[in-house]
mmCIF file of C-alpha atoms in Angstrom:
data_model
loop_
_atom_site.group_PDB
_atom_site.id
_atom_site.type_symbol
_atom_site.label_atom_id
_atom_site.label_comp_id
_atom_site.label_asym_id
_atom_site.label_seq_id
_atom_site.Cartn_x
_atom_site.Cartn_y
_atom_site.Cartn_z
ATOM 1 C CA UNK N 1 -56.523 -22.290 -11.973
ATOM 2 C CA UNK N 2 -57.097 -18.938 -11.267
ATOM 3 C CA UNK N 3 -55.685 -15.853 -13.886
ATOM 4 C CA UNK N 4 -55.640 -13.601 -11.436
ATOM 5 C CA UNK N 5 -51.617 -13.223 -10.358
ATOM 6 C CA UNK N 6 -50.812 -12.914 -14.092
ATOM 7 C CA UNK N 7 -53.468 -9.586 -14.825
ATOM 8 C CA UNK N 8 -51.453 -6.389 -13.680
ATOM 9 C CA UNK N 9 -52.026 -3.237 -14.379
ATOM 10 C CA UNK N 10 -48.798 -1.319 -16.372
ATOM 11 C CA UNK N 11 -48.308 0.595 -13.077
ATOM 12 C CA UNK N 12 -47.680 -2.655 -10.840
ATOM 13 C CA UNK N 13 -45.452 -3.641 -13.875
ATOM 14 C CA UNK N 14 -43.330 -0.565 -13.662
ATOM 15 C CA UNK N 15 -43.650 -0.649 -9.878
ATOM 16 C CA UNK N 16 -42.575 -3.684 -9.126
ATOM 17 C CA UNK N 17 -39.928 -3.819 -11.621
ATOM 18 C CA UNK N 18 -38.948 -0.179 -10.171
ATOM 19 C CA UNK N 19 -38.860 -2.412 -6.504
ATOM 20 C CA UNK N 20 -36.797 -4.969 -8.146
ATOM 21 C CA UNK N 21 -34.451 -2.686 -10.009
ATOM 22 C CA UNK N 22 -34.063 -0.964 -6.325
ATOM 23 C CA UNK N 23 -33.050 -4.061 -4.472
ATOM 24 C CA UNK N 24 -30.940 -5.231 -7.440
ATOM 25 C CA UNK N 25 -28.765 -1.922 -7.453
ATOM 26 C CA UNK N 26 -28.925 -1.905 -3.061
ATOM 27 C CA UNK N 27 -27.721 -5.294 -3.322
ATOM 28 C CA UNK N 28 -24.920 -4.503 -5.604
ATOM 29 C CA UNK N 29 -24.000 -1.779 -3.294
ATOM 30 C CA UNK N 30 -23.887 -3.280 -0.092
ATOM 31 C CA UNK N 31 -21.680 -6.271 -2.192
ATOM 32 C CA UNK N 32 -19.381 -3.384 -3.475
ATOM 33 C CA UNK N 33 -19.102 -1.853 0.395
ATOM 34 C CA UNK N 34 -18.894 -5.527 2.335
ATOM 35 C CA UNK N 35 -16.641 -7.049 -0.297
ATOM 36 C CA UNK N 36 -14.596 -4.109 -2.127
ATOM 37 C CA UNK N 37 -11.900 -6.114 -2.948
ATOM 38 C CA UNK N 38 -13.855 -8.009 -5.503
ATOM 39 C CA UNK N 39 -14.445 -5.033 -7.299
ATOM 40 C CA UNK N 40 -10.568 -3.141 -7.322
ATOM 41 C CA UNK N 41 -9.843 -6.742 -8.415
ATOM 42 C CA UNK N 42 -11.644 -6.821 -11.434
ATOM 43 C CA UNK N 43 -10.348 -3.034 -12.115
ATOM 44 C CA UNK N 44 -6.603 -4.402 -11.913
ATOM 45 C CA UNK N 45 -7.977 -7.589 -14.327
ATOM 46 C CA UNK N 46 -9.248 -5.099 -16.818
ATOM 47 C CA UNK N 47 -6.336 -3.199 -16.632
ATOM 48 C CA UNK N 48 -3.976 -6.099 -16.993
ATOM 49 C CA UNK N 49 -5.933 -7.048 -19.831
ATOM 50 C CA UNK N 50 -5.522 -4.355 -21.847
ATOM 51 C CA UNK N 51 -2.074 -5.399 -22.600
ATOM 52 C CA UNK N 52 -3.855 -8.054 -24.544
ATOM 53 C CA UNK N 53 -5.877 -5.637 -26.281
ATOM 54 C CA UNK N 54 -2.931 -3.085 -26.784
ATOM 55 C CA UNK N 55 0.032 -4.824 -26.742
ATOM 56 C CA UNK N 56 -1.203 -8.594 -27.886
ATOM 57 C CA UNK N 57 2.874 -8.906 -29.572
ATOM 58 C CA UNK N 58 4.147 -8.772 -25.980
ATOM 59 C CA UNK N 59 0.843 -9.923 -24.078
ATOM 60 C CA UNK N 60 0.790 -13.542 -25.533
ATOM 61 C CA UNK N 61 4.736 -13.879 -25.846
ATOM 62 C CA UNK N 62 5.653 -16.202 -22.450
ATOM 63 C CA UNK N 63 9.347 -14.580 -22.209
ATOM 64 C CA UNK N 64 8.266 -10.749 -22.095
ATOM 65 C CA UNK N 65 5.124 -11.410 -20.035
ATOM 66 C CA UNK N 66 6.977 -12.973 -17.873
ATOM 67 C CA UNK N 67 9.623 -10.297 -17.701
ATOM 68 C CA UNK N 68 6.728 -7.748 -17.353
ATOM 69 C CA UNK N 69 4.897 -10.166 -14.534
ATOM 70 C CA UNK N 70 8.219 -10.213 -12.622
ATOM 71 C CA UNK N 71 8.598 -6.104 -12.554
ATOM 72 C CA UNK N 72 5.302 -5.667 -11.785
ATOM 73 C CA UNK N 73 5.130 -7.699 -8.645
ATOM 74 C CA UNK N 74 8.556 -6.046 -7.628
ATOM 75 C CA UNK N 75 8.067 -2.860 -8.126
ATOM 76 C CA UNK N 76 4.478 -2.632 -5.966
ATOM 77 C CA UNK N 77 6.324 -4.919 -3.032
ATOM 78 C CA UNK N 78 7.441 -1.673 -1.704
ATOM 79 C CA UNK N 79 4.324 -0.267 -1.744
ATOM 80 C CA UNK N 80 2.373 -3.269 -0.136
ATOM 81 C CA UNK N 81 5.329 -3.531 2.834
ATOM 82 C CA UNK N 82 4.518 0.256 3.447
ATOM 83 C CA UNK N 83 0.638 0.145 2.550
ATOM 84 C CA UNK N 84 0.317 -2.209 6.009
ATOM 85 C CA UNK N 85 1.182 0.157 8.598
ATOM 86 C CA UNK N 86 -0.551 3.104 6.265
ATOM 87 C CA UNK N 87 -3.666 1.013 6.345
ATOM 88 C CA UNK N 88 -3.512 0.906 10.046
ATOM 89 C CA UNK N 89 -2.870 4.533 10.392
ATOM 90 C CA UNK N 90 -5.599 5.474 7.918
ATOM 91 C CA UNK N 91 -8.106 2.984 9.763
ATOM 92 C CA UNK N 92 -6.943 4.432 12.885
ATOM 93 C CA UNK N 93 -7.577 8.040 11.714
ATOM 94 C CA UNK N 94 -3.971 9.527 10.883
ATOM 95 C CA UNK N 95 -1.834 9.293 7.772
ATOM 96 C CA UNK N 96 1.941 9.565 7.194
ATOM 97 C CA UNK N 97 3.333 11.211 4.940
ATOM 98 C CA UNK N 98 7.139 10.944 5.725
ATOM 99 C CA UNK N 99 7.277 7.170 4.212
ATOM 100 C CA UNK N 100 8.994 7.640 1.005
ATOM 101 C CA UNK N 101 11.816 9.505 2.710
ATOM 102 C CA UNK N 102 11.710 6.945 5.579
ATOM 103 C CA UNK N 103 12.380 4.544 3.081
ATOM 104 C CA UNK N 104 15.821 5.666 1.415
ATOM 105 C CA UNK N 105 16.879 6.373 5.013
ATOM 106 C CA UNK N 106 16.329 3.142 5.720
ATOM 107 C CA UNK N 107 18.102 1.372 2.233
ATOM 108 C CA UNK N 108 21.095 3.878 2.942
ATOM 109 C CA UNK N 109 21.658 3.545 6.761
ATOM 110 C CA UNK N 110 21.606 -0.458 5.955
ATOM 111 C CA UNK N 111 24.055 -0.036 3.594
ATOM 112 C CA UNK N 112 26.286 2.774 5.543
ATOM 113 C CA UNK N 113 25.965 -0.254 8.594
ATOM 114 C CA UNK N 114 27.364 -2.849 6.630
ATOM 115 C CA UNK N 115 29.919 -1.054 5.056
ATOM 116 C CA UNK N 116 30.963 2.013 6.862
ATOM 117 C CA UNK N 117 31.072 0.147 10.479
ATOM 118 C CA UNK N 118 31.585 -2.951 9.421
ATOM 119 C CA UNK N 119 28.140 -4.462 10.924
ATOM 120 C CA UNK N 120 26.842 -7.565 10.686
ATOM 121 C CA UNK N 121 23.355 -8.429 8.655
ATOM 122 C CA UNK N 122 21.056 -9.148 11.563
ATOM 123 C CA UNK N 123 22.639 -6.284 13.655
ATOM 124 C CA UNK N 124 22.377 -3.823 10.797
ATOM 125 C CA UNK N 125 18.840 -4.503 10.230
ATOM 126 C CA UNK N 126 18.151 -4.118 13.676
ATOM 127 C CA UNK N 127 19.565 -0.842 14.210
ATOM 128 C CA UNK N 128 17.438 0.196 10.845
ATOM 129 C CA UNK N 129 14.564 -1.093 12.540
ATOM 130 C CA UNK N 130 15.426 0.990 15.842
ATOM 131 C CA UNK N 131 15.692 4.003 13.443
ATOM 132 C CA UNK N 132 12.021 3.687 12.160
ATOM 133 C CA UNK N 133 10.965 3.033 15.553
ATOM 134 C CA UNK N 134 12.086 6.227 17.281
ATOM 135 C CA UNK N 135 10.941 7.835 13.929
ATOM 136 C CA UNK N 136 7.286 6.600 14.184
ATOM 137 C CA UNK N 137 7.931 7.086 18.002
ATOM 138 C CA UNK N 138 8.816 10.883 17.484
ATOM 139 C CA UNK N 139 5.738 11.010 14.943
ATOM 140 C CA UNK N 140 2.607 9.662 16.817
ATOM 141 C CA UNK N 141 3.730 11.577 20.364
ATOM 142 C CA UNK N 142 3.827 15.113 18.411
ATOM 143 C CA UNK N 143 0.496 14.102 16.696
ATOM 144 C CA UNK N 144 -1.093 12.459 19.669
ATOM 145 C CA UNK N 145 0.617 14.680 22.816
ATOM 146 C CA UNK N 146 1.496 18.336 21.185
ATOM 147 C CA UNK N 147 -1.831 18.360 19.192
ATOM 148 C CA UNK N 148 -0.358 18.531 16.047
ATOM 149 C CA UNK N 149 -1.981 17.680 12.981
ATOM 150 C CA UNK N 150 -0.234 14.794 11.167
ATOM 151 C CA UNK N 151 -0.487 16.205 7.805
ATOM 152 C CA UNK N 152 2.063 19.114 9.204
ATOM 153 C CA UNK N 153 3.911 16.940 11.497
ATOM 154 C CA UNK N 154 4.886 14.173 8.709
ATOM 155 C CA UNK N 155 5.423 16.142 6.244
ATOM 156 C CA UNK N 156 7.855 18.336 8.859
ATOM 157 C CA UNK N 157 9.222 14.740 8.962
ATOM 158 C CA UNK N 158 9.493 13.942 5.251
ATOM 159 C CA UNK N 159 11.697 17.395 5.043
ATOM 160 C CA UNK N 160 13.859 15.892 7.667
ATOM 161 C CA UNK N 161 14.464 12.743 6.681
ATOM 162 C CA UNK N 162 15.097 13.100 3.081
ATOM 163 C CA UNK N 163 17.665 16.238 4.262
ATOM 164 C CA UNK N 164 19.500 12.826 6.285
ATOM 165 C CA UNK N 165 19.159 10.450 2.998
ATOM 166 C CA UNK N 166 21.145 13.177 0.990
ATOM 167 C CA UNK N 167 23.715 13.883 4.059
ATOM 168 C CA UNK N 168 24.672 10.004 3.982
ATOM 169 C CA UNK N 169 24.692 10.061 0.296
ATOM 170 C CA UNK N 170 27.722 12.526 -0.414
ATOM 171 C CA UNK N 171 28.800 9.959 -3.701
ATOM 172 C CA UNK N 172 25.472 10.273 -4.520
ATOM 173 C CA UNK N 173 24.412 6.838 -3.520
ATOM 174 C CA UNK N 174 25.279 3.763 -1.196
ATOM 175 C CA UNK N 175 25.713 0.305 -1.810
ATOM 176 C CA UNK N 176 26.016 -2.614 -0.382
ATOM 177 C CA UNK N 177 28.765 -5.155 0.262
ATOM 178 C CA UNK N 178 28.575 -8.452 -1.635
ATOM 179 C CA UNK N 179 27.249 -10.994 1.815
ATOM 180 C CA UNK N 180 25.225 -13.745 1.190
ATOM 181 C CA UNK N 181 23.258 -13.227 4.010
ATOM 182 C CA UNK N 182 21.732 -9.894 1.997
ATOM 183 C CA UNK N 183 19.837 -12.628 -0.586
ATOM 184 C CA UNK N 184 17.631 -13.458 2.099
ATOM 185 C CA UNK N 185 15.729 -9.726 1.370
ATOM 186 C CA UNK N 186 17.344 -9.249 -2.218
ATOM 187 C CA UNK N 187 17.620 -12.096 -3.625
ATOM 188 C CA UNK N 188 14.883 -13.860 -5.878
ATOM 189 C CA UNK N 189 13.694 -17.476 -7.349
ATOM 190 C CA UNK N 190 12.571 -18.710 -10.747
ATOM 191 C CA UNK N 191 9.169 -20.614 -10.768
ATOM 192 C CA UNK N 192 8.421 -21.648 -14.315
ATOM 193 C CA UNK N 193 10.169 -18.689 -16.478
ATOM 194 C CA UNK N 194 8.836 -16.173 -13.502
ATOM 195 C CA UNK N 195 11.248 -14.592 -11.647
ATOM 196 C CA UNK N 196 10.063 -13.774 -7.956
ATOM 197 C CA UNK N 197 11.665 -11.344 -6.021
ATOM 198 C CA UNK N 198 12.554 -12.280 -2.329
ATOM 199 C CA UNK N 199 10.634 -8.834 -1.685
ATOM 200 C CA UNK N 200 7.568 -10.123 -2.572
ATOM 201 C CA UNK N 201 7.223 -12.645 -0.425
ATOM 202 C CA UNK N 202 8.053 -10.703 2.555
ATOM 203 C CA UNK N 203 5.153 -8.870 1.060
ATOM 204 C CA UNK N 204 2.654 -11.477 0.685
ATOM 205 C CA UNK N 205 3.720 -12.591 4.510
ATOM 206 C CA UNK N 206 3.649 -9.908 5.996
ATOM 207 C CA UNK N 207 0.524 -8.566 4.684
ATOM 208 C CA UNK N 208 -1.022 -11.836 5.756
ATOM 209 C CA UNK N 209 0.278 -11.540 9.117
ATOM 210 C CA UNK N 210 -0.800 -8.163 9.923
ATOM 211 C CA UNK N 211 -4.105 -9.246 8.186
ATOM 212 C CA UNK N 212 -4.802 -11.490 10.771
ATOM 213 C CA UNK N 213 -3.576 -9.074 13.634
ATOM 214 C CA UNK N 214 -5.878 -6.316 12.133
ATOM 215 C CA UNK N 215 -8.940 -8.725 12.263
ATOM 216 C CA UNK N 216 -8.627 -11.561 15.362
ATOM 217 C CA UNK N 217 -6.794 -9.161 17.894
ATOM 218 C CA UNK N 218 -7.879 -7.098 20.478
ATOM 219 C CA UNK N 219 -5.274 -4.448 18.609
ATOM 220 C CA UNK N 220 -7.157 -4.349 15.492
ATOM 221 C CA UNK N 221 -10.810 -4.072 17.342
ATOM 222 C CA UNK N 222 -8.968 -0.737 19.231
ATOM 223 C CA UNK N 223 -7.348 0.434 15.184
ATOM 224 C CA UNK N 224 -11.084 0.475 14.130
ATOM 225 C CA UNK N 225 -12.700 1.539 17.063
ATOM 226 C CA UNK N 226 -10.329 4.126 16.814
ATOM 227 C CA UNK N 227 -11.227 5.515 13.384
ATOM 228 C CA UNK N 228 -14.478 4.883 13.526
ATOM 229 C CA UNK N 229 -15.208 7.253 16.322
ATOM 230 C CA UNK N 230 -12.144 8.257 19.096
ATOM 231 C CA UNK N 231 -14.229 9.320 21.601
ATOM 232 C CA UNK N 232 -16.609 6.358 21.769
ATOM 233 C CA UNK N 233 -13.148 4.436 21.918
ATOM 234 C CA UNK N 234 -12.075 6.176 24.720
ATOM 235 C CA UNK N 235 -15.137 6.142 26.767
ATOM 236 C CA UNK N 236 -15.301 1.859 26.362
ATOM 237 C CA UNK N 237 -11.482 2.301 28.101
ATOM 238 C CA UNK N 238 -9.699 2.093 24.720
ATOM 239 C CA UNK N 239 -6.260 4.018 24.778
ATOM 240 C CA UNK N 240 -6.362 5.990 21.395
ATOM 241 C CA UNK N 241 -3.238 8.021 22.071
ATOM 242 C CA UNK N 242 -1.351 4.474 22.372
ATOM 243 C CA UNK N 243 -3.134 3.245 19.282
ATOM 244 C CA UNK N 244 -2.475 5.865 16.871
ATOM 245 C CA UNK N 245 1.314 6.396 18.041
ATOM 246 C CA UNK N 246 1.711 2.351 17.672
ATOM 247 C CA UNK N 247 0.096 3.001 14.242
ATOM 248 C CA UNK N 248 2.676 5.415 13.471
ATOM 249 C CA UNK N 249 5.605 3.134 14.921
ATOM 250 C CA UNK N 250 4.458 -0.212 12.667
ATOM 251 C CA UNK N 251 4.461 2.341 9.778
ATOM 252 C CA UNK N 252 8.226 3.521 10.130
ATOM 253 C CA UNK N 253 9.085 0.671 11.189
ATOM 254 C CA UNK N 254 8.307 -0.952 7.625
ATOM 255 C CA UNK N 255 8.901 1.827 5.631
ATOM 256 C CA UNK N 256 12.609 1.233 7.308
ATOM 257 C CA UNK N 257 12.089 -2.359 6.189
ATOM 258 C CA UNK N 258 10.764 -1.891 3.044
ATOM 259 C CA UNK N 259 14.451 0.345 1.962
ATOM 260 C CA UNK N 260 16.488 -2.398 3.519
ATOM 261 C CA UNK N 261 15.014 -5.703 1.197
ATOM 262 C CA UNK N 262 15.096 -3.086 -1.877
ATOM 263 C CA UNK N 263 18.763 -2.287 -1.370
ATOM 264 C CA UNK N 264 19.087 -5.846 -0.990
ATOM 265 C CA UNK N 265 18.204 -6.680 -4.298
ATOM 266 C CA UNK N 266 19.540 -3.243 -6.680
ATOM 267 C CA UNK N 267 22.672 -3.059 -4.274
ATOM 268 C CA UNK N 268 22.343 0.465 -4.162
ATOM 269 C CA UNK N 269 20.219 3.274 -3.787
ATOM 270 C CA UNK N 270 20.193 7.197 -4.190
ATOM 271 C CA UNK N 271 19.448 10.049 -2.067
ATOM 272 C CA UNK N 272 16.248 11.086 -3.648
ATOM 273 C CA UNK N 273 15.054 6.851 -3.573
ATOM 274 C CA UNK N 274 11.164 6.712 -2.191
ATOM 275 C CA UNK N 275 10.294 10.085 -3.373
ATOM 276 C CA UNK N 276 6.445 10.445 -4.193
ATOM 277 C CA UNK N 277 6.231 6.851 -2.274
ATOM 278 C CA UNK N 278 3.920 8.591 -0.125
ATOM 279 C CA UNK N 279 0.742 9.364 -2.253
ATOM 280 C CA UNK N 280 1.154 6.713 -4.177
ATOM 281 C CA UNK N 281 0.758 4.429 -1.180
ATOM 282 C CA UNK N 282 -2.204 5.880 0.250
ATOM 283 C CA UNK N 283 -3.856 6.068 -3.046
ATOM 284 C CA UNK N 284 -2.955 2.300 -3.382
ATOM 285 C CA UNK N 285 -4.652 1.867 0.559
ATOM 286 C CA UNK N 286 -7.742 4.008 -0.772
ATOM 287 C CA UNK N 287 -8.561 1.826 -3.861
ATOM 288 C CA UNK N 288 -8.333 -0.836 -2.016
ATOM 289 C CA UNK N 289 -11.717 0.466 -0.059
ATOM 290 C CA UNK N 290 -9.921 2.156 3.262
ATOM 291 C CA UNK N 291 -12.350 5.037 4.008
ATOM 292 C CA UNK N 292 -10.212 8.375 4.162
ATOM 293 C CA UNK N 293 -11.643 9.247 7.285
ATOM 294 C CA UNK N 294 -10.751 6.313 9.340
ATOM 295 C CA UNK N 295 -12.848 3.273 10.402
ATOM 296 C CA UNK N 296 -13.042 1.017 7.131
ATOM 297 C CA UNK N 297 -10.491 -0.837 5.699
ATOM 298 C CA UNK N 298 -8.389 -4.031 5.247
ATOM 299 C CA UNK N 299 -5.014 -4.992 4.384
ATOM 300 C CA UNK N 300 -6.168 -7.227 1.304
ATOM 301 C CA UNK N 301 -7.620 -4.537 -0.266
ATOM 302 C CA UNK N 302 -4.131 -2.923 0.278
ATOM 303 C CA UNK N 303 -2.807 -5.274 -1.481
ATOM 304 C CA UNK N 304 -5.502 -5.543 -4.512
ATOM 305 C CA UNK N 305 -4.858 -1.349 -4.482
ATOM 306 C CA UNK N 306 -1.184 -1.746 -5.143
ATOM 307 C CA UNK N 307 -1.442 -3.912 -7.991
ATOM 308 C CA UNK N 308 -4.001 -1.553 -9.539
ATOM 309 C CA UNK N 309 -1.463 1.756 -8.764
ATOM 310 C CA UNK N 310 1.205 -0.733 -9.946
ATOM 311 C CA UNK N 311 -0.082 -1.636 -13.356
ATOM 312 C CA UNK N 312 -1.047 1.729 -14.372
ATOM 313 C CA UNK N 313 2.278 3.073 -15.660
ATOM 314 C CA UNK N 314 3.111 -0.811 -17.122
ATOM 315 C CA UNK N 315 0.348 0.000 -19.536
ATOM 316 C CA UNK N 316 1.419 3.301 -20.492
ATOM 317 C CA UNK N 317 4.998 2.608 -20.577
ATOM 318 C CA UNK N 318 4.105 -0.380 -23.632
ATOM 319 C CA UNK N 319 2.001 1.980 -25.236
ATOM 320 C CA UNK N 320 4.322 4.721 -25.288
ATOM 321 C CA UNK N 321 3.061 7.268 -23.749
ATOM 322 C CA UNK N 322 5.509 9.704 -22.332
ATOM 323 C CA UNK N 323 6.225 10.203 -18.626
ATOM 324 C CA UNK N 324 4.084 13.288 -18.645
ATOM 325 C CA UNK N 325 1.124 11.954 -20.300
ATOM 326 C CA UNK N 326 1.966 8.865 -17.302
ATOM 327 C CA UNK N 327 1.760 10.852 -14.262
ATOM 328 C CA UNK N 328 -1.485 12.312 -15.666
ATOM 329 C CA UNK N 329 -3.696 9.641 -15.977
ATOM 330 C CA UNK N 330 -2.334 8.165 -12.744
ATOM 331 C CA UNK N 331 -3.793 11.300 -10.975
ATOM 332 C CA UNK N 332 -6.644 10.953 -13.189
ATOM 333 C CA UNK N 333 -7.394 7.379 -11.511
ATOM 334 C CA UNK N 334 -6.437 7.977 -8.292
ATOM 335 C CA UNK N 335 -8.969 10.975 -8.477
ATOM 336 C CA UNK N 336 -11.648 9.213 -9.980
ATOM 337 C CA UNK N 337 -11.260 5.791 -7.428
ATOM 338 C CA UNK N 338 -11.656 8.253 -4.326
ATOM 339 C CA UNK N 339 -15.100 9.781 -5.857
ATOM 340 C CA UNK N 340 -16.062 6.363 -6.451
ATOM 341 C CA UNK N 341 -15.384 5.089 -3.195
ATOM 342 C CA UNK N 342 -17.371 8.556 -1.967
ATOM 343 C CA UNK N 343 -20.195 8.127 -3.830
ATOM 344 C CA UNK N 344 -20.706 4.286 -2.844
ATOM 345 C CA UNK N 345 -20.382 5.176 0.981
ATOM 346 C CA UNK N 346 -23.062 7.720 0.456
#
């Protein structure tokens, strides 16, 4: 048998292994940009674990965990409810930035329904729903029509809306009636010790639904096209006016949503309710692998994003760290997950 494939010289070695090492870290790469969920998921693991390193009194007691478990996946349902039509805007090329305030509008004007004009359930969340569709409405025909940009015209729109949340709020806050009917988006279940928001599972549906929307519809081949490259789109035919000012429609629309099932379940909410809602969203939709600058993106790495933005200030908050040190190091990781997902596009 001949010796021959076993006598290299130490530059083939280093050469090959240099080939090798190449295709190993282009391999990792192209996993990283085809499957970036996989990776924010292991960031949110890590982070979750470090309770257990931290915190092992409270990570490996049932009852606290549990507790913890339950505010965790309630507080980022919000975010996920809102992070659906952000991920469409962002894929589409547009962002909105009027969300948090579009959000205690919508809590408050639910509540003001119900109790101020006596409105049923289902016809009170309808007319909420009509609010954050002439909202988006107004938003994507200034952006898409006038020409201008959406970072001004949202954020014209944030000023506006949150001026409306503290006009309805003279007492300070609203709340809502005791109806039965309101459990259906406030209420919750207990699986095993686990408390589970109704909220959530409008979450997890919804993002699921518009998943599949996003990805086996004609719709969600126009949102990418979209991003990806608007005038392409419109030279195949594709509408992109009517895409991005749809976009901006779905995005009200469930920010509306998203203040009606958490009014549901505190029973009241404040003027200033959703503030900073807005970044934290579309740092949540960035983790999760959307590119910035339209194109990329899906709705499970939304989701994946959320929980990672969402677990940040659990960790701080059992290590004591003070609400200054907090918003610090959740700017730090926001910052630092946008020049990763930079630098593994490039």
């Amino acid at each position: 048998m001949s010796d021959e494939p076993n006598t290299v010289t130490d530059g083939g070695t280093a050469e090959s292994s240099g080939t090798s090492a190449d295709r190993a870290a282009g391999s990792l790469r192209e996993l990283l940009l085809q499957r970036r969920e996989v990776g924010v998921l292991f960031g949110f693991l890590v982070l979750f674990g470090l309770i257990a390193v931290t915190r092992p009194d409270i990570f490996f007691n049932w009852d606290d965990m549990s507790g913890i478990t339950s505010r965790l996946l309630r507080q980022i349902a919000p975010y996920v409810i809102i992070g659906i039509g952000m991920t469409y805007l962002i894929i589409g090329g547009e962002f909105d930035l009027s969300v948090g305030s579009m959000y205690a509008v919508g809590g408050i004007t639910f509540a003001m329904f119900l109790t101020d004009y006596r409105l049923t359930v289902p016809v009170a969340l309808l007319a909420v729903l009509l609010i954050g569709v002439v909202v988006g409405l107004t938003n994507g025909v200034i952006v898409t029509k006038a020409g201008v940009p959406s970072l001004i015209t949202t954020i014209g729109m944030l000023s506006i809306l949150r001026g409306l949340a503290y006009y309805l709020t003279p007492a300070g806050s609203r709340q809502t009636p005791d109806l039965g009917l309101i459990d259906v988006f406030g209420g919750s279940v207990t699986v095993f010790g686990l408390e589970i928001a109704h909220q959530v599972f409008w979450a997890v549906g919804l993002t699921v639904v518009f998943a599949l929307l996003l990805r086996k519809t004609r719709f969600g081949y126009h949102v990418y096209a979209t991003g990806d490259d608007e005038e392409a789109a419109e030279m195949t035919g594709i509408d992109t006016d009517r895409v991005k000012i749809l976009n901006f429609v779905l995005t009200a629309t469930l920010a509306a949503f998203a203040g009606v099932v958490a009014i549901s379940y505190f029973g009241s909410m404040f003027g200033s309710a959703g503030s900073g809602f807005e970044l934290l969203i579309i740092a949540a939709v960035v983790i999760g692998g959307t590119n910035l600058f339209g194109g990329e993106g899906s709705l499970l790495g939304m989701f994946v994003g959320s929980l990672v933005i969402g677990v940040i200030p659990v960790l701080l908050v059992l290590n004591g760290l003070s609400v200054e040190i907090q918003e610090f190091l959740t700017g730090v990781v926001i910052i630092l997950a946008v020049l990763l997902d930079i630098f593994i596009r490039r």
